[in-house]
Tab-separated table of C-alpha atoms in Angstrom:
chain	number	residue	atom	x	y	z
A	1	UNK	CA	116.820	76.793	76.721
A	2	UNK	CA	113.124	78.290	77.948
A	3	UNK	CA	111.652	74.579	77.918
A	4	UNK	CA	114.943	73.169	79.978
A	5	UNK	CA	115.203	75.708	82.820
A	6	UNK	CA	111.666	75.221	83.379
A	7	UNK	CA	111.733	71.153	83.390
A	8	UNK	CA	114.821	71.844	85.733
A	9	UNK	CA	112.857	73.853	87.794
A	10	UNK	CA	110.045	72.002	88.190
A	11	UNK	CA	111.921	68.471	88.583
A	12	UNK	CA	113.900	69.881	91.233
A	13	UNK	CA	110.488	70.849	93.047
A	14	UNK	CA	109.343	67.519	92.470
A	15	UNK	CA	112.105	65.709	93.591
A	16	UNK	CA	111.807	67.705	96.633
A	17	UNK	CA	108.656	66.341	97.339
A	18	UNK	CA	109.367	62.975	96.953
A	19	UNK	CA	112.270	62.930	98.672
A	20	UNK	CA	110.490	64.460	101.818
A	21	UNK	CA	108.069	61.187	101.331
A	22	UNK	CA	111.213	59.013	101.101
A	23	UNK	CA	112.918	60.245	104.654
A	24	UNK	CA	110.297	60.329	106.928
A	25	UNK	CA	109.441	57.032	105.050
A	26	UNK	CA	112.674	55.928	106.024
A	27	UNK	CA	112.924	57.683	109.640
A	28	UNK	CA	108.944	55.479	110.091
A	29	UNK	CA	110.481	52.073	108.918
A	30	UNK	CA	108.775	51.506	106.133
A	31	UNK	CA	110.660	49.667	103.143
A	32	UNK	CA	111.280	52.194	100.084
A	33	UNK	CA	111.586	49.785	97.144
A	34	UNK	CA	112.943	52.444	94.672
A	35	UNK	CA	113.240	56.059	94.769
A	36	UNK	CA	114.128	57.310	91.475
A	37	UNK	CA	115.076	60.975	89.342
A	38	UNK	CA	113.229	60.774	86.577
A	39	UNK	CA	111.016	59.356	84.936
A	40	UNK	CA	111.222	56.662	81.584
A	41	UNK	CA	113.598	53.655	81.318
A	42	UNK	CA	116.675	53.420	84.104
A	43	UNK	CA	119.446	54.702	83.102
A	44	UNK	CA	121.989	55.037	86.043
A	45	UNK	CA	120.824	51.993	88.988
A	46	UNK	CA	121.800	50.893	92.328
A	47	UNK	CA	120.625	49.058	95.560
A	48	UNK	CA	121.599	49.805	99.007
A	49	UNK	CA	119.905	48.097	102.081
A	50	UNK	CA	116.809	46.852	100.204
A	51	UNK	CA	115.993	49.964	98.266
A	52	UNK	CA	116.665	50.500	94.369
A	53	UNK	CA	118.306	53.978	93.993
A	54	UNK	CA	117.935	54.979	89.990
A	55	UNK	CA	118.394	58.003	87.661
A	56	UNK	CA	115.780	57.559	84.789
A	57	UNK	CA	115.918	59.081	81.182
A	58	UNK	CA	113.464	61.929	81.030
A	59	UNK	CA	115.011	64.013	84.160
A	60	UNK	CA	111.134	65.347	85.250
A	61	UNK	CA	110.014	64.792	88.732
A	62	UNK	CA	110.558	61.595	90.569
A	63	UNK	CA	108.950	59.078	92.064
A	64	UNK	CA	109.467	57.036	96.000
A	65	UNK	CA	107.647	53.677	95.805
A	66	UNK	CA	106.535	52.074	99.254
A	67	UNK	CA	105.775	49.051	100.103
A	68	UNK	CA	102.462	48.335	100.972
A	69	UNK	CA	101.344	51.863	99.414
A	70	UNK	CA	99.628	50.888	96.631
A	71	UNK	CA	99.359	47.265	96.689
A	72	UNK	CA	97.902	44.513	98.584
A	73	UNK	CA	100.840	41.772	98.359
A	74	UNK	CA	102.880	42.584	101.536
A	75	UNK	CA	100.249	45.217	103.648
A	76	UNK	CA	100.890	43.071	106.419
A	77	UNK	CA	104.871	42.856	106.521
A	78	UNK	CA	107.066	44.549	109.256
A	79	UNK	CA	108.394	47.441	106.135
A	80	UNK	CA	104.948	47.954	105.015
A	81	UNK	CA	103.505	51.072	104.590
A	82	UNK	CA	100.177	49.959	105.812
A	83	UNK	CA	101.594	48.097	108.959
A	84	UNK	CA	102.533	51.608	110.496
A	85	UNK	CA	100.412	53.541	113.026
A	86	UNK	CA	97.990	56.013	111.630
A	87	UNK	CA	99.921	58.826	113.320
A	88	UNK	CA	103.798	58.137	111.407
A	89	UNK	CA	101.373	57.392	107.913
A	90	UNK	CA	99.754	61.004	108.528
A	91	UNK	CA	103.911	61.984	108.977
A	92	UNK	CA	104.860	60.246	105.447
A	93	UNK	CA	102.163	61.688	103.736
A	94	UNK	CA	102.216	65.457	104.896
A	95	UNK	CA	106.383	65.378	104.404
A	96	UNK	CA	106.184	65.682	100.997
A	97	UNK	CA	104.099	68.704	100.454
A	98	UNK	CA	105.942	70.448	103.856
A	99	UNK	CA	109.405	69.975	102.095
A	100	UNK	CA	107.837	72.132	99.237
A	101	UNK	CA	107.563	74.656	101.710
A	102	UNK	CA	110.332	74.264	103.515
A	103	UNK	CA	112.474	74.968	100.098
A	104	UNK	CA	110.237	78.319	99.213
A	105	UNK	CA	111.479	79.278	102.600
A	106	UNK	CA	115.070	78.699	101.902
A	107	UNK	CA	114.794	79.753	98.622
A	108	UNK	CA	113.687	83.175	100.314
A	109	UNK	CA	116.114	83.170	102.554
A	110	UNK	CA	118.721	83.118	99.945
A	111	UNK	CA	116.489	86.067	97.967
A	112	UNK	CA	116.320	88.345	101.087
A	113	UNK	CA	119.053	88.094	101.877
A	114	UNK	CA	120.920	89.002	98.874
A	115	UNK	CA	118.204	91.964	97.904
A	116	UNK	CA	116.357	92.590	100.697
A	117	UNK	CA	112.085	92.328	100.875
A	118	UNK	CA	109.935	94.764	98.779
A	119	UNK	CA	108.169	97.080	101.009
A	120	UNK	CA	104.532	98.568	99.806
A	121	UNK	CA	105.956	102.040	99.054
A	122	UNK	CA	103.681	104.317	97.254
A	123	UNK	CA	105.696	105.905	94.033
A	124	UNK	CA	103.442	108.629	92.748
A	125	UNK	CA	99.952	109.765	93.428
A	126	UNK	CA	97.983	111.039	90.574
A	127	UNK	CA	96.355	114.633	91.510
A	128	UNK	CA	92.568	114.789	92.376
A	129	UNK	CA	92.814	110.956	92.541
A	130	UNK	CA	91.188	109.116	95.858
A	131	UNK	CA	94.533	108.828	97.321
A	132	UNK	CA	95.322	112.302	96.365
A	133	UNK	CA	92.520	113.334	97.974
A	134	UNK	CA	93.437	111.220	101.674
A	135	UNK	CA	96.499	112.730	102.118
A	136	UNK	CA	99.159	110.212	100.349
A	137	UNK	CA	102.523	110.962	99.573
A	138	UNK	CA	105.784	109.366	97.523
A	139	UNK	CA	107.448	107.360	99.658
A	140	UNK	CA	104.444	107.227	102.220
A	141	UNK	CA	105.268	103.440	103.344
A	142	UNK	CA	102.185	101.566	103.518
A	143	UNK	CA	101.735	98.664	106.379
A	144	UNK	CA	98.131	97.676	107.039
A	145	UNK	CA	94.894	97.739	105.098
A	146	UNK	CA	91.326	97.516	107.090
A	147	UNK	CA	92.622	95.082	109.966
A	148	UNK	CA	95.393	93.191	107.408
A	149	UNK	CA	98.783	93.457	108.056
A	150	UNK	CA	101.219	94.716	104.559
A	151	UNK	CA	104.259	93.687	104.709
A	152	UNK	CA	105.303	93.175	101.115
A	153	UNK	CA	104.010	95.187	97.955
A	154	UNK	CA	102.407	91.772	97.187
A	155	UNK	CA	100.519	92.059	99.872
A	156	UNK	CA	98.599	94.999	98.702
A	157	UNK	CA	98.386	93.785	95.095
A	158	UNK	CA	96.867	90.777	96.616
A	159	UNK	CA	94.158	92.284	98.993
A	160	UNK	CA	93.361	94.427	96.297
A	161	UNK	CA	92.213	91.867	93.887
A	162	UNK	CA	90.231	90.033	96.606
A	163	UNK	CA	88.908	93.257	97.439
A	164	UNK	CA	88.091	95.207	94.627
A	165	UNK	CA	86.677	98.576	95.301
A	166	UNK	CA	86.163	98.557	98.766
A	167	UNK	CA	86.843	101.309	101.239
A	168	UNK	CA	90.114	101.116	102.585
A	169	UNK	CA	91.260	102.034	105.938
A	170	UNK	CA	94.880	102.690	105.941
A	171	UNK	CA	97.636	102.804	107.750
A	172	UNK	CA	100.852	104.375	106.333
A	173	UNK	CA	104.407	105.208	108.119
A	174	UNK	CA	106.008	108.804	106.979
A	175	UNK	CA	109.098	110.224	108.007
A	176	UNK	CA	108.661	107.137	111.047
A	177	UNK	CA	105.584	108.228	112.143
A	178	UNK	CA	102.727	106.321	111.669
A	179	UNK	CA	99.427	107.980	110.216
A	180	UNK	CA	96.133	106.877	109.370
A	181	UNK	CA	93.572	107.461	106.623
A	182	UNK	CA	90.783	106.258	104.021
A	183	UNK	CA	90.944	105.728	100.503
A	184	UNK	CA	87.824	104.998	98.800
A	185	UNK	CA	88.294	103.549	94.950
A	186	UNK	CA	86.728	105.347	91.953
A	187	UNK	CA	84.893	103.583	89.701
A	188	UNK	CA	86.413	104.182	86.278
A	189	UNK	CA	84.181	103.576	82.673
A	190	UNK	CA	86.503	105.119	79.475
A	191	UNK	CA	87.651	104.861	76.317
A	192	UNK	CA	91.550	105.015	76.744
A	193	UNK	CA	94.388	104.412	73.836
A	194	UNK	CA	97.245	102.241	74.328
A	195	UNK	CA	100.592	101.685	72.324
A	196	UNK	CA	101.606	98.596	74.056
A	197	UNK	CA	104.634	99.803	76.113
A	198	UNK	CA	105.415	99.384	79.980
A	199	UNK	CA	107.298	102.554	81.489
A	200	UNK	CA	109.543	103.015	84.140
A	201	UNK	CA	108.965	106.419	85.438
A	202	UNK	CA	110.757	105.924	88.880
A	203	UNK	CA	113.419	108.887	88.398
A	204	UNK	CA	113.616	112.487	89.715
A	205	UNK	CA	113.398	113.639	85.878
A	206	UNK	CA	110.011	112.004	84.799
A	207	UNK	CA	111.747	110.266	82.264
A	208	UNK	CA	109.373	108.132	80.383
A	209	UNK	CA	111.997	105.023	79.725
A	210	UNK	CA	110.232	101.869	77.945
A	211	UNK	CA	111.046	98.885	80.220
A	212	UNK	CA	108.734	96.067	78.163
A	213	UNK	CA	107.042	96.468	74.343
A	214	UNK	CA	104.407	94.559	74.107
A	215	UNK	CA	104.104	91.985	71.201
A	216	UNK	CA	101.714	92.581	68.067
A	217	UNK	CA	100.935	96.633	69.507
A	218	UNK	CA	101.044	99.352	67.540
A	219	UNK	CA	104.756	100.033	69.791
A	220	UNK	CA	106.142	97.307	68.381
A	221	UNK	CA	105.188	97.420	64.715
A	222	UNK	CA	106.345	100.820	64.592
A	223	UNK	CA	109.593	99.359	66.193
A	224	UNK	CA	109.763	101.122	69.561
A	225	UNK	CA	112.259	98.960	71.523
A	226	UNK	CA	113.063	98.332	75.462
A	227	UNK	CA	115.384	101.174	76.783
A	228	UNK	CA	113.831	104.081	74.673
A	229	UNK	CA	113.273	107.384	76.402
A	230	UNK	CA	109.990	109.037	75.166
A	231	UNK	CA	110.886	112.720	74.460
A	232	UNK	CA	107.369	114.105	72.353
A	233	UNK	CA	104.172	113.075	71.031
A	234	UNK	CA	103.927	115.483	67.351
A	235	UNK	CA	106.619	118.014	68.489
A	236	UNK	CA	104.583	118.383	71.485
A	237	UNK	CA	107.467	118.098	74.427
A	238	UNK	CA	106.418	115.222	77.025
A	239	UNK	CA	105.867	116.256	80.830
A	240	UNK	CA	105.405	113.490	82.589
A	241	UNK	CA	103.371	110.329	82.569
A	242	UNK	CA	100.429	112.125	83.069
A	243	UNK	CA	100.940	114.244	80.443
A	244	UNK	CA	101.352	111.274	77.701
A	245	UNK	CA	98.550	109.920	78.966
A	246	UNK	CA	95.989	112.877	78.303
A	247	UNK	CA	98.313	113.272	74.650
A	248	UNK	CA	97.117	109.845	73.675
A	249	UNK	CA	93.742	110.205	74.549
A	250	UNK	CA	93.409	113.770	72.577
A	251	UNK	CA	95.776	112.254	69.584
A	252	UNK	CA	94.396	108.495	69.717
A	253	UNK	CA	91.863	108.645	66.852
A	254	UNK	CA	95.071	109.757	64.300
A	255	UNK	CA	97.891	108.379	63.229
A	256	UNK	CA	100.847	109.718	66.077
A	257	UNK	CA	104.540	110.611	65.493
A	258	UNK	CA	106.535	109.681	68.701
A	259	UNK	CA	110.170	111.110	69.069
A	260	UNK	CA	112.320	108.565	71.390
A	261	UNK	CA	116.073	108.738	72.472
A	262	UNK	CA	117.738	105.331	71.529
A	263	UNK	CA	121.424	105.377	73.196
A	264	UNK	CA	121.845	108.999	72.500
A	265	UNK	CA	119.994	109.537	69.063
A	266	UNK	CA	116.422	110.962	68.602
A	267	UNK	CA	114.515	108.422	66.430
A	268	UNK	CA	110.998	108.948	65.277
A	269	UNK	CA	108.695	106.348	65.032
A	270	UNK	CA	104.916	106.838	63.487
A	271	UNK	CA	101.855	104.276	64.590
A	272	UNK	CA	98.170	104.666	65.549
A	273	UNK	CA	97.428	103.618	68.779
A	274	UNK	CA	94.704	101.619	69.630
A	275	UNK	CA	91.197	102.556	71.439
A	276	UNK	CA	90.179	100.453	74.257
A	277	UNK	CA	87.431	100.048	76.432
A	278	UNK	CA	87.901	99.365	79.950
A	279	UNK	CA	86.204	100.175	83.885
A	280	UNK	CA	88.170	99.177	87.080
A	281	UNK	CA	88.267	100.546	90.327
A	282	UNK	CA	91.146	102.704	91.044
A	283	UNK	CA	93.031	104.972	93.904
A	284	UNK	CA	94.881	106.742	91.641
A	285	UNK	CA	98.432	105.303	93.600
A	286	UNK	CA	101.719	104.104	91.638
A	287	UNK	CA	104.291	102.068	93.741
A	288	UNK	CA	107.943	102.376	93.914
A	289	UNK	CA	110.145	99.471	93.041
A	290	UNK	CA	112.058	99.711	96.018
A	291	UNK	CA	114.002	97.158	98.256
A	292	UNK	CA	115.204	97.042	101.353
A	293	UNK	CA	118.144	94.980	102.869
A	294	UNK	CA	117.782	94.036	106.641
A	295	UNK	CA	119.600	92.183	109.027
A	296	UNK	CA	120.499	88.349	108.999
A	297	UNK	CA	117.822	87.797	111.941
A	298	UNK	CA	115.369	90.187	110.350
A	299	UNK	CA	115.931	87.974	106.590
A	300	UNK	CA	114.536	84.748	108.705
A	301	UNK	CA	111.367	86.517	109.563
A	302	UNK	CA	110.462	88.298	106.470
A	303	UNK	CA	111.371	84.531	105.023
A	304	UNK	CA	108.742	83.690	107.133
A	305	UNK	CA	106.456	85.762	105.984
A	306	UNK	CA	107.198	85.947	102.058
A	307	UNK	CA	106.646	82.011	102.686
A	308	UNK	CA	103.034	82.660	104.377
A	309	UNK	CA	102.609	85.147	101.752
A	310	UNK	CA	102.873	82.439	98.772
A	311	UNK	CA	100.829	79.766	100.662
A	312	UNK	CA	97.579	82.306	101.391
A	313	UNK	CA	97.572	83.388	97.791
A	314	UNK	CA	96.638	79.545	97.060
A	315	UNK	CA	93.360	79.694	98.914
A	316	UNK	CA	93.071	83.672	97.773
A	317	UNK	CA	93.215	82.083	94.143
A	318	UNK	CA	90.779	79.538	95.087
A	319	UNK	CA	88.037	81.778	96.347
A	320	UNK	CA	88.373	84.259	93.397
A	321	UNK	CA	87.900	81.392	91.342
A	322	UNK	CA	84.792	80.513	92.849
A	323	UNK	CA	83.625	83.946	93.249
A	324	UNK	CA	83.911	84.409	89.778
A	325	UNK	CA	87.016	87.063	89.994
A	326	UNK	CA	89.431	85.032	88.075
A	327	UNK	CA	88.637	82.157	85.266
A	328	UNK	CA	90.549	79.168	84.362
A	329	UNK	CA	92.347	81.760	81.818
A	330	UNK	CA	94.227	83.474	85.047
A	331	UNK	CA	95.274	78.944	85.871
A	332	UNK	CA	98.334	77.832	84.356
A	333	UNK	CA	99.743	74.570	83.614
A	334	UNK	CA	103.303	73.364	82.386
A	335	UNK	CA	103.356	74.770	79.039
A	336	UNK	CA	102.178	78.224	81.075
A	337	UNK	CA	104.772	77.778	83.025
A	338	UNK	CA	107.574	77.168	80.369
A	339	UNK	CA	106.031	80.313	78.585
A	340	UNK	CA	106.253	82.124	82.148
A	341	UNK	CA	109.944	80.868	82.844
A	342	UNK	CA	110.857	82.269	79.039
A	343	UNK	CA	109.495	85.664	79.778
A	344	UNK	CA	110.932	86.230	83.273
A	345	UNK	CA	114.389	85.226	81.089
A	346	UNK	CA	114.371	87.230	78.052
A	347	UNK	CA	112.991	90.033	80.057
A	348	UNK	CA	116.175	90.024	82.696
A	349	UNK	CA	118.781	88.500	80.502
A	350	UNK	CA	119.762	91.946	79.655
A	351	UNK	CA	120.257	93.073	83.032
A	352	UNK	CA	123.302	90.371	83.525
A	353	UNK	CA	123.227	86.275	84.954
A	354	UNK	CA	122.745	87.393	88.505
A	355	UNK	CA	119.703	89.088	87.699
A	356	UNK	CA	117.789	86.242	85.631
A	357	UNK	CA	118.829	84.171	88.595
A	358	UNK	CA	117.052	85.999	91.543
A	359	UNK	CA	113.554	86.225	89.358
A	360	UNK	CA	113.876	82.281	88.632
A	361	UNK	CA	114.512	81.888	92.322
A	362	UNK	CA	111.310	83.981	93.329
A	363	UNK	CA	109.706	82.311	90.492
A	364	UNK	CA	110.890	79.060	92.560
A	365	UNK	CA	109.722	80.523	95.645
A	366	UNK	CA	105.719	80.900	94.443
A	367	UNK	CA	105.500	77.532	92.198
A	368	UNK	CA	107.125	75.640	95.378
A	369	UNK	CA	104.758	77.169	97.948
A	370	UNK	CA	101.948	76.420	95.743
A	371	UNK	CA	102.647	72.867	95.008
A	372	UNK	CA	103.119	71.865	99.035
A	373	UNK	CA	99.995	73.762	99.601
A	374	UNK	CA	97.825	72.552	96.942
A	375	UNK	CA	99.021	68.738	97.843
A	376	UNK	CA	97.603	69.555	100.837
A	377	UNK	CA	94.331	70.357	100.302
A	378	UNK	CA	91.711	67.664	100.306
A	379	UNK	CA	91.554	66.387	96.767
A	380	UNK	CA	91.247	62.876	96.445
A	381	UNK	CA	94.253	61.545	94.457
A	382	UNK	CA	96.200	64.227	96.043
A	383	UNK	CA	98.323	63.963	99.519
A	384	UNK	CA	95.209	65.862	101.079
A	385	UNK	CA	93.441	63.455	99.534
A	386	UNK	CA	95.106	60.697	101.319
A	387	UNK	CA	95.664	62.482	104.884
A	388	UNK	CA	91.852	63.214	104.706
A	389	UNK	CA	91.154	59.133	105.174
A	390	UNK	CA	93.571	59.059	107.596
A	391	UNK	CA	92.179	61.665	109.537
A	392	UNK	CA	88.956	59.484	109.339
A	393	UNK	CA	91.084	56.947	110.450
A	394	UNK	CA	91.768	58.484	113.668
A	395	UNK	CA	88.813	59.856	114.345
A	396	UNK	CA	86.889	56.664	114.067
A	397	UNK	CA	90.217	53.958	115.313
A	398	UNK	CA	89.706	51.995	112.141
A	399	UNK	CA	90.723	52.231	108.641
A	400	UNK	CA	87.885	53.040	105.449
A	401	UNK	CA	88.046	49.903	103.278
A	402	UNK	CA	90.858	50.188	100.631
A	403	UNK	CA	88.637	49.377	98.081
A	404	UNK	CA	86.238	52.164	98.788
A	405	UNK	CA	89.060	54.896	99.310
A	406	UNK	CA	90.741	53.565	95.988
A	407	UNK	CA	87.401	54.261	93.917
A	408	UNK	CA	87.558	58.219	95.713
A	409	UNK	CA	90.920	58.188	94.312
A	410	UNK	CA	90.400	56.806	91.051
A	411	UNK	CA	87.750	59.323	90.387
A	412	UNK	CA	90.168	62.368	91.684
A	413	UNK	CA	92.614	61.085	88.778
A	414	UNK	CA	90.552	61.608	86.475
A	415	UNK	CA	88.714	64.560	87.138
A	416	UNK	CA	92.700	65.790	87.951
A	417	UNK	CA	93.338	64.638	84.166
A	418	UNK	CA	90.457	66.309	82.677
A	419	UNK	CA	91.485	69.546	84.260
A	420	UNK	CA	95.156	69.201	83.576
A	421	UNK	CA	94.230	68.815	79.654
A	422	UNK	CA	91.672	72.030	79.870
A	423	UNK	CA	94.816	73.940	81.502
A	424	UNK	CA	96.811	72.584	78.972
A	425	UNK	CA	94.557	73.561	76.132
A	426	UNK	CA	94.045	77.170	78.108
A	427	UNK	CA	97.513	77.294	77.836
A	428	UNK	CA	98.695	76.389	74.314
A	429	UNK	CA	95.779	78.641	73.230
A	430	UNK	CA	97.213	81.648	74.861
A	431	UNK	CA	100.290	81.398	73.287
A	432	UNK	CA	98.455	82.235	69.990
């Protein structure tokens, strides 16, 4: 079920594409000898004026064939791809990758609207922390960073990877009033123990509620499951997060007994967590899970924005690749993205059909966005690829010989091919 909604997902994003290639295609003149679902041997077919209209076995992707697009029979006929003006080939080529976007946006349209956007909301501040220390608050709503605008708690999350440890100036709205203020990060270098458990700790009571166990951690040996309340670490009555924290680091070396309320019955489960050694930057701020519902006009704009937000964090990826912040372990592929699609399930499925839905439509939202920006970007094999020589084109009023663009593209194949099979290796060894 994991491996089909994610071929669905993906095929419908790819079909997208194509079919934004096929109408402006069609809208410019030029013959479309088959546009197809699918891919494999034909097994639903018809024609309709001049153009073969199939559904092919293997329902992934699709394809729109043009004439005169990557042959040399019929360049010079009045359909042909090549016989149109450098201006409506540009058009063809860049309609692909902008229906991509166009569908994140409606796609977030449809999210917003039914949810709301996700503010940057700060949930807890841990005392004596840097952000302690400035002046932050719960619920202190945060909206701009140095001279960047936050409109989104992805936003934040964002400029703080690209921006590890620097000073922050920001500003912050409270009670409608906006405020200013400076957080500088503390450099962190411990020893801290970990059970493997997520917690949810957004409630007035400090309930420590386990909202994901982590596979092969010493939580999930012992048999600590989603939903479980954490009530004491060896009899000793838990505070708050906080509290377990500094419990785990003065128990870690031993063997811990962990009492947990499951539905209404204590439960005690025994493990030894394990020691880890980690150093990060850190402000000492929690966010809120909180989302806001605004008006129908006020949906179209934060669209917008949740669009933009999607297509910067392509060339934010890019640079912290080449800066060396993320490797090609943070790059995933279609088997990532299958393994992705199967945790966003199983980790909503309990939470009812409406639920899974939204997080495979924001899911939708990113992997859309991504794939009309990245086909834009000038990689040759790519649509970039191809709008970059027909830039050229215009710029110097005549074409660059076929022969020599088709050897740039022939490379890009398969350097593309050689990284799609270290992704795919990346990815099927991560799933060990």
């Amino acid at each position: 079920m994991k491996i089909l909604i994610a071929i669905l997902i993906l095929s419908l994003l790819i079909f997208v594409h194509e079919f934004g290639h096929f109408v402006v295609a069609k809208i410019c003149g030029v013959h479309v000898k088959e546009f197809s679902l699918g891919m494999g041997p034909r097994l639903l077919k018809f024609k309709r004026k001049d153009t073969l209209y199939s559904i092919k076995l293997f329902l992934f992707g699709g394809s729109c064939a043009m004439s005169g697009m990557d042959e040399n029979g019929d360049e010079t006929g009045e359909g042909s791809y090549l016989s149109k003006s450098v201006w409506k080939r540009m058009a063809i080529i860049v309609a692909g990758p902008l229906f991509n976007i166009i569908l994140a946006f409606l796609f977030s349209v449809i999210l917003i609207g039914k949810v709301g956007y996700d503010p940057c909301v700060v949930g807890a501040v841990a005392d004596n922390s840097p952000a302690y220390e400035a002046g932050l608050k719960p619920g202190d709503k945060i909206v701009k960073i140095n001279k960047k605008n936050i409109t989104f708690y992805e936003d934040y999350a964002l400029y703080e990877m690209e921006h590890d440890g620097e000073t922050m100036e920001i500003t912050y709205v409270r009670d409608g009033e906006k405020y200013k203020t400076t957080v500088i990060p503390r450099y962190v270098d411990e020893n801290v123990y970990q059970i493997g458990v997520m917690l949810n700790t957004d409630n007035a009571d400090n309930k420590l509620e386990v909202s994901d166990v982590t596979d092969d951690m010493p939580a999930s040996e012992a048999g600590i499951k989603k939903g479980d309340v954490l009530l004491s670490v060896n009899g000793e009555k838990i505070k708050d997060y906080q509290h377990f924290r500094s419990m785990l680091l003065r128990y870690g070396e031993y063997n811990i007994r962990i009492m947990v309320d499951r539905g209404g019955s204590q439960v005690m489960v025994k493990l030894k967590p394990d020691r880890v050694h980690q150093s990060y930057y850190t402000t000492g701020m929690g966010f809120a899970n909180v989302w806001e519902k605004v008006s129908p006009i006020k949906t179209i704009g934060y669209s917008f924005k949740y669009t933009g937000y999607w297509s910067k964090s392509v060339f934010a990826s890019i640079k912290m690749l080449i800066n060396k912040k993320a490797s090609i372990n943070d790059v995933s592929g279609p088997v990532g993205i299958v393994n992705i699609v199967g945790n966003v399930v199983e980790e909503t499925k309990d939470e009812g059909a409406l639920i899974v839905l939204l997080n495979l439509l924001n899911f939708s939202i990113m992997i859309s966005a991504n794939l009309g920006i990245m086909n834009l970007l000038p990689i040759p094999a790519l649509d970039g690829g191809k709008l970059f020589f027909l830039i050229i084109e215009a710029v110097r009023r005549k074409p660059v010989p076929r022969e020599k663009e088709g050897i740039v593209h022939f490379v890009g194949v398969i350097l593309l091919f050689l990284l799609t099979l270290a992704i795919l290796f990346n990815d099927i060894r991560k799933l060990f």
